[in-house]
Each structure stands twice: as C-alpha cells, then as structure tokens.
CSV table of N, CA, C and O in Angstrom, one decimal:
chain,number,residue,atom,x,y,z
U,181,UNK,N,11.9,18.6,-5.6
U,181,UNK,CA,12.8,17.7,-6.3
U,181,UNK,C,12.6,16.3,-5.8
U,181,UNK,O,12.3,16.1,-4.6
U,182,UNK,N,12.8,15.2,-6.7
U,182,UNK,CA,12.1,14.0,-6.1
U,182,UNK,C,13.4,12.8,-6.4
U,182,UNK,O,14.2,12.8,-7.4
U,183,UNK,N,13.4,12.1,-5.5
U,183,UNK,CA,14.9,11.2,-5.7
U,183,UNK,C,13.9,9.9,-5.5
U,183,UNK,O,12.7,9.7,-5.2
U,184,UNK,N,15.2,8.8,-5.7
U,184,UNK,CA,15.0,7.6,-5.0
U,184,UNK,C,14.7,7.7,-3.4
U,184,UNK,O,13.6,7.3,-2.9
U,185,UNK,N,15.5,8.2,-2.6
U,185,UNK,CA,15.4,8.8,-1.3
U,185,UNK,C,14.6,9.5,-0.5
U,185,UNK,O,14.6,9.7,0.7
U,186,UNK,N,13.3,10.4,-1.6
U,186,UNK,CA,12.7,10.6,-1.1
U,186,UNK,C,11.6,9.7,0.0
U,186,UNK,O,11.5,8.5,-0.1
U,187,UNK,N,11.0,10.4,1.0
U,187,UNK,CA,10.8,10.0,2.1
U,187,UNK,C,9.1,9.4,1.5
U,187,UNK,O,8.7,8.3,1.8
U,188,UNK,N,8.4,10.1,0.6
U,188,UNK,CA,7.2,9.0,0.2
U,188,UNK,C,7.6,8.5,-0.8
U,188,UNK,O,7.0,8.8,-1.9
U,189,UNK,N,8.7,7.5,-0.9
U,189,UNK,CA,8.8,6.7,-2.2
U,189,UNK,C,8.6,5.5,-2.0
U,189,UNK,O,9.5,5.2,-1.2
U,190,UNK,N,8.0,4.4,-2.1
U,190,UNK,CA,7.7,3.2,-1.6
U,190,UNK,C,8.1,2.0,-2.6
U,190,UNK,O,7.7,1.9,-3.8
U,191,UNK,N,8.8,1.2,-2.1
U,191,UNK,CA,9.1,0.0,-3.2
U,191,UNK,C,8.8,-1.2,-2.0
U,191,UNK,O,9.1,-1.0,-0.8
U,192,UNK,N,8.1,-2.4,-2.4
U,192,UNK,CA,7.8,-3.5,-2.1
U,192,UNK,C,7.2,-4.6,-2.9
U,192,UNK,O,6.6,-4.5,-4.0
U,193,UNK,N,7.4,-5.4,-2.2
U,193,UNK,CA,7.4,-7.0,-3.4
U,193,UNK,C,6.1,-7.9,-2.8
U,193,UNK,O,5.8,-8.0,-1.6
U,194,UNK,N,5.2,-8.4,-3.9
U,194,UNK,CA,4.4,-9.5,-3.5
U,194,UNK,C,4.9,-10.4,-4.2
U,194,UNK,O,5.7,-10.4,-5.1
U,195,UNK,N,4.0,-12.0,-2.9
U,195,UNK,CA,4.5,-12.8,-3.8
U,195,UNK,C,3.4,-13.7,-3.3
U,195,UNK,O,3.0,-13.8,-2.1
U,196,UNK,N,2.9,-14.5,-4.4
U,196,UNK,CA,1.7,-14.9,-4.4
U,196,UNK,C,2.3,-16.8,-4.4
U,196,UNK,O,3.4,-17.1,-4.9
U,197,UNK,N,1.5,-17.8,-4.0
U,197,UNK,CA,2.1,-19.2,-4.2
U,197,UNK,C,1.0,-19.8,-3.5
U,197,UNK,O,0.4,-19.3,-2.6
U,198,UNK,N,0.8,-20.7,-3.9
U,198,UNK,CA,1.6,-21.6,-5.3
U,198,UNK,C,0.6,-21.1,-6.0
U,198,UNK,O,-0.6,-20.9,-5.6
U,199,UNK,N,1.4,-20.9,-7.8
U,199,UNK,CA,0.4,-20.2,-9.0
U,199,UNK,C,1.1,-21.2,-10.0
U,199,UNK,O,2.3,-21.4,-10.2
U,200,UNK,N,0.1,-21.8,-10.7
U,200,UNK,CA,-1.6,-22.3,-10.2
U,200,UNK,C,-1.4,-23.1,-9.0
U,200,UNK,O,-0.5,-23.8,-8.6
U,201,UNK,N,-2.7,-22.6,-8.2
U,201,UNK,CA,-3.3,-23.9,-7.5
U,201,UNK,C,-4.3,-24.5,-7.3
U,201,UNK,O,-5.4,-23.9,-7.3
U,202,UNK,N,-4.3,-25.9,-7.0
U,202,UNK,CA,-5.5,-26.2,-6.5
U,202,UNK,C,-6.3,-26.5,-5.4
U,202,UNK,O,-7.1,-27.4,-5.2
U,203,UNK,N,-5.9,-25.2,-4.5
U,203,UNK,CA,-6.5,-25.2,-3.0
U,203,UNK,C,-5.9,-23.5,-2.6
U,203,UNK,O,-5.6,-22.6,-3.4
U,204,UNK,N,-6.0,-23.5,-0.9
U,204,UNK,CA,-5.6,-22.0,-0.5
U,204,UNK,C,-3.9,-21.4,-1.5
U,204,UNK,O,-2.8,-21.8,-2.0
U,205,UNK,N,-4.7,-20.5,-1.4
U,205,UNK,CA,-3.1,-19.3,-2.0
U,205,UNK,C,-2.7,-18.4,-0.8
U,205,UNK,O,-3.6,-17.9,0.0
U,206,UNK,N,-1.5,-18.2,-0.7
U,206,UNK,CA,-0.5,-17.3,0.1
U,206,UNK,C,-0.3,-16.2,-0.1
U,206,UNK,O,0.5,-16.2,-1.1
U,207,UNK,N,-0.8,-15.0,0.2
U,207,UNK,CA,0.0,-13.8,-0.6
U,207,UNK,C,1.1,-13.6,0.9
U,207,UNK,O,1.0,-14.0,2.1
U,208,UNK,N,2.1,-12.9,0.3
U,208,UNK,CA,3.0,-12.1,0.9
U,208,UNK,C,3.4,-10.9,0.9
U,208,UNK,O,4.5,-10.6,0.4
U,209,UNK,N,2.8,-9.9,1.5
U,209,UNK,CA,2.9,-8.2,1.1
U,209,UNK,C,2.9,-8.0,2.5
U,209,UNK,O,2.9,-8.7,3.5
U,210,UNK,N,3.1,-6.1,2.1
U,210,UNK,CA,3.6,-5.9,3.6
U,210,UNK,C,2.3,-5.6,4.4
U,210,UNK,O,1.3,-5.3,3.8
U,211,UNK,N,2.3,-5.8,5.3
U,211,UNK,CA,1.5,-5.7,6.5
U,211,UNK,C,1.0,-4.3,6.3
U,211,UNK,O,1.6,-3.3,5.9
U,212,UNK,N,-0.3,-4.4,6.5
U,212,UNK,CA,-1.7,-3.0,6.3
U,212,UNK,C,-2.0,-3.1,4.9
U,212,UNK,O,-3.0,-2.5,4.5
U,213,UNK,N,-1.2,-3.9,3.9
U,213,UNK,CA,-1.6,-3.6,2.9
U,213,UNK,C,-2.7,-4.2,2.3
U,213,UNK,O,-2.8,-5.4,2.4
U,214,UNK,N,-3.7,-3.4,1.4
U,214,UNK,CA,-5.1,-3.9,0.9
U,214,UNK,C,-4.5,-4.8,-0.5
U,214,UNK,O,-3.6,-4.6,-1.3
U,215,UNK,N,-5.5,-6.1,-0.5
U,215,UNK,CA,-5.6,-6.9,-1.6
U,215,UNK,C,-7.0,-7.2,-2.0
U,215,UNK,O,-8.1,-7.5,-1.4
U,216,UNK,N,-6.7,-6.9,-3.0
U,216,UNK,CA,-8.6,-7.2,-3.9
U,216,UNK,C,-8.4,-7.6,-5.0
U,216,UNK,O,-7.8,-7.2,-6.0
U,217,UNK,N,-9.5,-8.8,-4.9
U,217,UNK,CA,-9.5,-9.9,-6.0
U,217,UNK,C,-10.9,-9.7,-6.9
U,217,UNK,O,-12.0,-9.8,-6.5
U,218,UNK,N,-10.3,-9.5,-8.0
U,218,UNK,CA,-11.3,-10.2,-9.2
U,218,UNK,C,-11.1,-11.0,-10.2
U,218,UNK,O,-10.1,-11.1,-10.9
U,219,UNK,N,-12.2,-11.8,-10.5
U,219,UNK,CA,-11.9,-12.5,-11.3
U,219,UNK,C,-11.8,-11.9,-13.0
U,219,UNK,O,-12.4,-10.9,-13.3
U,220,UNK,N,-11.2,-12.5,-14.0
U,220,UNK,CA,-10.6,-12.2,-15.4
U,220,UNK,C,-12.1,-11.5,-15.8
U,220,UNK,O,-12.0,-10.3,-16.1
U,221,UNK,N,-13.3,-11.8,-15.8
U,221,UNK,CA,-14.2,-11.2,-16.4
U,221,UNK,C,-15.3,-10.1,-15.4
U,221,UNK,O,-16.5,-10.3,-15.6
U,222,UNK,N,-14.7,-9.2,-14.4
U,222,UNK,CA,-14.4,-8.7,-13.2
U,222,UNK,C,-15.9,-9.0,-12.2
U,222,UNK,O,-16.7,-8.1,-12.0
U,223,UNK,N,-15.9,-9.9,-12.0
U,223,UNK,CA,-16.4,-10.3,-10.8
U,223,UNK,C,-16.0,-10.0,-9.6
U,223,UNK,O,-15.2,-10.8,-9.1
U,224,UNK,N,-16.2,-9.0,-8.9
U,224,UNK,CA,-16.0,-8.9,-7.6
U,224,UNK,C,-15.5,-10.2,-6.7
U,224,UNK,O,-16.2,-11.1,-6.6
U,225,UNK,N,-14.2,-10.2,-6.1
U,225,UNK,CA,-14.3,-11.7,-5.3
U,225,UNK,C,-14.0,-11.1,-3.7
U,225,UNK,O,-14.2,-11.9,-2.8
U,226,UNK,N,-13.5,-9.6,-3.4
U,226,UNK,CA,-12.9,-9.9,-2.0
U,226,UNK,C,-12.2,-8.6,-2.0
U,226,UNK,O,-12.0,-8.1,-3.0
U,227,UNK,N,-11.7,-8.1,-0.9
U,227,UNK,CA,-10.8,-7.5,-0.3
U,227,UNK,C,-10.5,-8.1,1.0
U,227,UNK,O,-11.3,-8.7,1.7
U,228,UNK,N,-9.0,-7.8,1.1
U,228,UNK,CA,-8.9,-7.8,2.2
U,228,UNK,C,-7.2,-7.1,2.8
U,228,UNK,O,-6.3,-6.7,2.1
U,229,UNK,N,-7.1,-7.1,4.1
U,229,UNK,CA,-6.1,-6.5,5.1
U,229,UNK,C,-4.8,-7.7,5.2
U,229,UNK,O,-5.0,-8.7,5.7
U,230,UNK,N,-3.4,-7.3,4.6
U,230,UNK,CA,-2.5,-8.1,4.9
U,230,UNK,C,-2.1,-8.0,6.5
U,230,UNK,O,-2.1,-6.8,7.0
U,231,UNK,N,-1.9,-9.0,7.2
U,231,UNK,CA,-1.8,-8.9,8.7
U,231,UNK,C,-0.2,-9.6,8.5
U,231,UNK,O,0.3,-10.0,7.5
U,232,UNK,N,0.3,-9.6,9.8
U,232,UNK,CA,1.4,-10.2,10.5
U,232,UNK,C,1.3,-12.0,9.4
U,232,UNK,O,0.2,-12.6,9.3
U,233,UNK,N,2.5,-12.4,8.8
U,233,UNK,CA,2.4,-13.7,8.5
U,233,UNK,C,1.7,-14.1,6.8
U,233,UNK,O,1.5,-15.2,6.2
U,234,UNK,N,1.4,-12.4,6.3
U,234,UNK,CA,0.7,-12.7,5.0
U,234,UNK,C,-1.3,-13.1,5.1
U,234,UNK,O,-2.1,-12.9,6.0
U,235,UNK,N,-1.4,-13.4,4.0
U,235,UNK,CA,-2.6,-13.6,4.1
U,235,UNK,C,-3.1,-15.1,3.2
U,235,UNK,O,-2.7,-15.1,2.1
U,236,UNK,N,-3.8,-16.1,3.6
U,236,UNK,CA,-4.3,-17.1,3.1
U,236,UNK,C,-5.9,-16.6,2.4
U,236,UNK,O,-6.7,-15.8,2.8
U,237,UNK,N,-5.9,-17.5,1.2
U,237,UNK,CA,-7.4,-17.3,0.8
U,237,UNK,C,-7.3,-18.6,0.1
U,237,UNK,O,-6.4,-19.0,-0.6
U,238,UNK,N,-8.6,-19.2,0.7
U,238,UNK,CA,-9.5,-20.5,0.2
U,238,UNK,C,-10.6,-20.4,0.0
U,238,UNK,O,-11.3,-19.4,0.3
U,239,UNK,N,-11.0,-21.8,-0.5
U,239,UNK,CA,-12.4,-21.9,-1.1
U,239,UNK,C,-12.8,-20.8,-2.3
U,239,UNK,O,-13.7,-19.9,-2.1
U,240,UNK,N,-12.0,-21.0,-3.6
U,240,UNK,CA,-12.0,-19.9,-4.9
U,240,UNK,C,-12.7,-20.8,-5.5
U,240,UNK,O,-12.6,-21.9,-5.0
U,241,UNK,N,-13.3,-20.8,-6.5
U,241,UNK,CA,-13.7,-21.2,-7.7
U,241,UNK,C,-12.6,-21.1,-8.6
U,241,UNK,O,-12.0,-20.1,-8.9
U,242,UNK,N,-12.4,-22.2,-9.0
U,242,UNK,CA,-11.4,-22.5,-10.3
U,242,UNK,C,-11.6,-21.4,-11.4
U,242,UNK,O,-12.7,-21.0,-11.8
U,243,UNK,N,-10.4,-21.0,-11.7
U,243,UNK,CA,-10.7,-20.3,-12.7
U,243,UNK,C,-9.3,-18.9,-12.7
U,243,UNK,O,-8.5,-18.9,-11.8
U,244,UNK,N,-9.2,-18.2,-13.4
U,244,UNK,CA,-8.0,-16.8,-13.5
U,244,UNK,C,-8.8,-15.6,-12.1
U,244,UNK,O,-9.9,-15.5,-11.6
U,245,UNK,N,-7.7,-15.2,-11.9
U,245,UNK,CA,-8.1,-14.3,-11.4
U,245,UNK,C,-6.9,-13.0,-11.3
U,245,UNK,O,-5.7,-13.1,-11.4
U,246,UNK,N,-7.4,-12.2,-11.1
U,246,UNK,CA,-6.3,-10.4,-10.8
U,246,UNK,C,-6.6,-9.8,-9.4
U,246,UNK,O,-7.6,-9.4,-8.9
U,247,UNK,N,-4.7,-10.1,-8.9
U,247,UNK,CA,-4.9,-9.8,-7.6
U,247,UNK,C,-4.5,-8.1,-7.8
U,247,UNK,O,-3.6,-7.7,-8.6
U,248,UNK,N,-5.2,-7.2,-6.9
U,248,UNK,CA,-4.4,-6.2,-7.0
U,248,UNK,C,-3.8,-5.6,-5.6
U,248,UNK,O,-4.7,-5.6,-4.7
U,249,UNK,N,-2.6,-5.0,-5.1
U,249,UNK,CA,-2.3,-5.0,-3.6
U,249,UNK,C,-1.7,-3.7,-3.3
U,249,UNK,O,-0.6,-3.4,-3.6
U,250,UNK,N,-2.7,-2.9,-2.7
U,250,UNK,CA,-1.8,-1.5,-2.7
U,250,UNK,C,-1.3,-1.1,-1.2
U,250,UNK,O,-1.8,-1.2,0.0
U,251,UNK,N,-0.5,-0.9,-1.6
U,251,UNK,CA,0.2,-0.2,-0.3
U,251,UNK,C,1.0,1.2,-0.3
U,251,UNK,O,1.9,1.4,-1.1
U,252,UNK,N,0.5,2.1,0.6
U,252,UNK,CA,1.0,3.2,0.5
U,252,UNK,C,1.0,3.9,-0.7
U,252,UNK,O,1.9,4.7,-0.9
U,253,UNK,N,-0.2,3.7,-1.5
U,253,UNK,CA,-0.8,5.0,-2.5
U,253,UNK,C,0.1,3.7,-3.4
U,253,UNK,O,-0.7,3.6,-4.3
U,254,UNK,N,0.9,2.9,-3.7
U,254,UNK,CA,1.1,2.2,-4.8
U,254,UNK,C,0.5,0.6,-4.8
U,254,UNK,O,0.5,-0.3,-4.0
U,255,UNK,N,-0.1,0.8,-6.4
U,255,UNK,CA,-0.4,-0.6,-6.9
U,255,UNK,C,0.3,-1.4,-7.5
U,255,UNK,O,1.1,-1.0,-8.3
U,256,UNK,N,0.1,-2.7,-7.2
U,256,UNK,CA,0.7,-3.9,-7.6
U,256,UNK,C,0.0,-4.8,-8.2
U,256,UNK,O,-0.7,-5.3,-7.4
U,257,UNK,N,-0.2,-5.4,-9.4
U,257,UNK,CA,-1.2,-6.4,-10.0
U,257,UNK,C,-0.8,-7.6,-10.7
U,257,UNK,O,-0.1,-7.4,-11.7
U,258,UNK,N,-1.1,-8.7,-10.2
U,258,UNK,CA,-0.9,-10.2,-10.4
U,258,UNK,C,-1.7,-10.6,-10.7
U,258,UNK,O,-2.7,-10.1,-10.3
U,259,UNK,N,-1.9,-11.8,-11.6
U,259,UNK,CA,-2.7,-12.9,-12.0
U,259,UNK,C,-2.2,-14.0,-11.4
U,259,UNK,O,-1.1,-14.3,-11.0
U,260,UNK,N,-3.8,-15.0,-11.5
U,260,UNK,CA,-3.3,-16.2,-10.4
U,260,UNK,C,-4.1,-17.0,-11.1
U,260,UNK,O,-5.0,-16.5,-11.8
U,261,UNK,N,-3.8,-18.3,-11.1
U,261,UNK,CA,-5.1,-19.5,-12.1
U,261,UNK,C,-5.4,-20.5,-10.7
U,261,UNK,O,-4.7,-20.8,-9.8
U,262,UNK,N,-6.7,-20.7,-10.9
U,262,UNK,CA,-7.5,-21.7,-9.9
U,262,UNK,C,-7.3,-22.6,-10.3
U,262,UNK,O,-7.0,-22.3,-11.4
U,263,UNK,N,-7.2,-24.1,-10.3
U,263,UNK,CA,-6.8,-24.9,-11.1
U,263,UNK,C,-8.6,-26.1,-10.7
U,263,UNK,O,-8.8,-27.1,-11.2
C-alpha cells in the first residue's frame, strides 16, 4: 500500500535563475543530485553533481536549453534560454 508517507516517496523543488540569462546560471536542487543539460535540438552539453550551495554553470552558448535533475529515482525538467 503506497501513501504520501511512504518512506521512498520523494518531493523536491529546483530552481534555476536567472531564466534568461546572459552569463552563469544557478541551479538549486538537493545535494547528490544529477543535472544534465541539453540543448533544444539534443546536443549533449554536460552532467553534473549538485554539491553543498547549488551548482553554477558558465560559458553556454546562447541559445534554449533542457535541464533535467534527478534525484532519488525522480525526474525534474526545465527549460532555460541563453540570451
């Protein structure tokens, strides 16, 4: 039987800023969690490990991109514009 309360249920929030930008972006997710970026026509751009304080990424090429951020067997997916 599966509840809210169950013990593998996971809810958590990203939060990406500033969208658009024109320089580094901030994600905010929880700590261990994987983020991997592609671009709109899926170009491989990146993975990476959320640490302590979030994670910074610069030097993107202008343009859309789809962040995707899993944590704990759950996905989360955002779009972001490079400006």
């Amino acid at each position: 039987q599966s509840s809210i309360h169950d013990r593998n249920y996971v809810e958590y929030s990203v939060n990406i800023s500033p969208n658009p930008s024109d320089g580094p972006i901030q994600i905010d997710a929880p700590i261990g969690a994987t983020c991997k970026m592609v671009s709109l026509n899926g170009d491989y751009v990146g993975s990476w490990k959320v640490k302590k304080g979030g994670l910074i990424i610069d030097s993107l090429q202008p343009g859309k991109y789809i962040i995707e951020t899993t944590f704990k067997g759950k996905t989360k997916t955002k779009k972001i514009i490079i400006l």
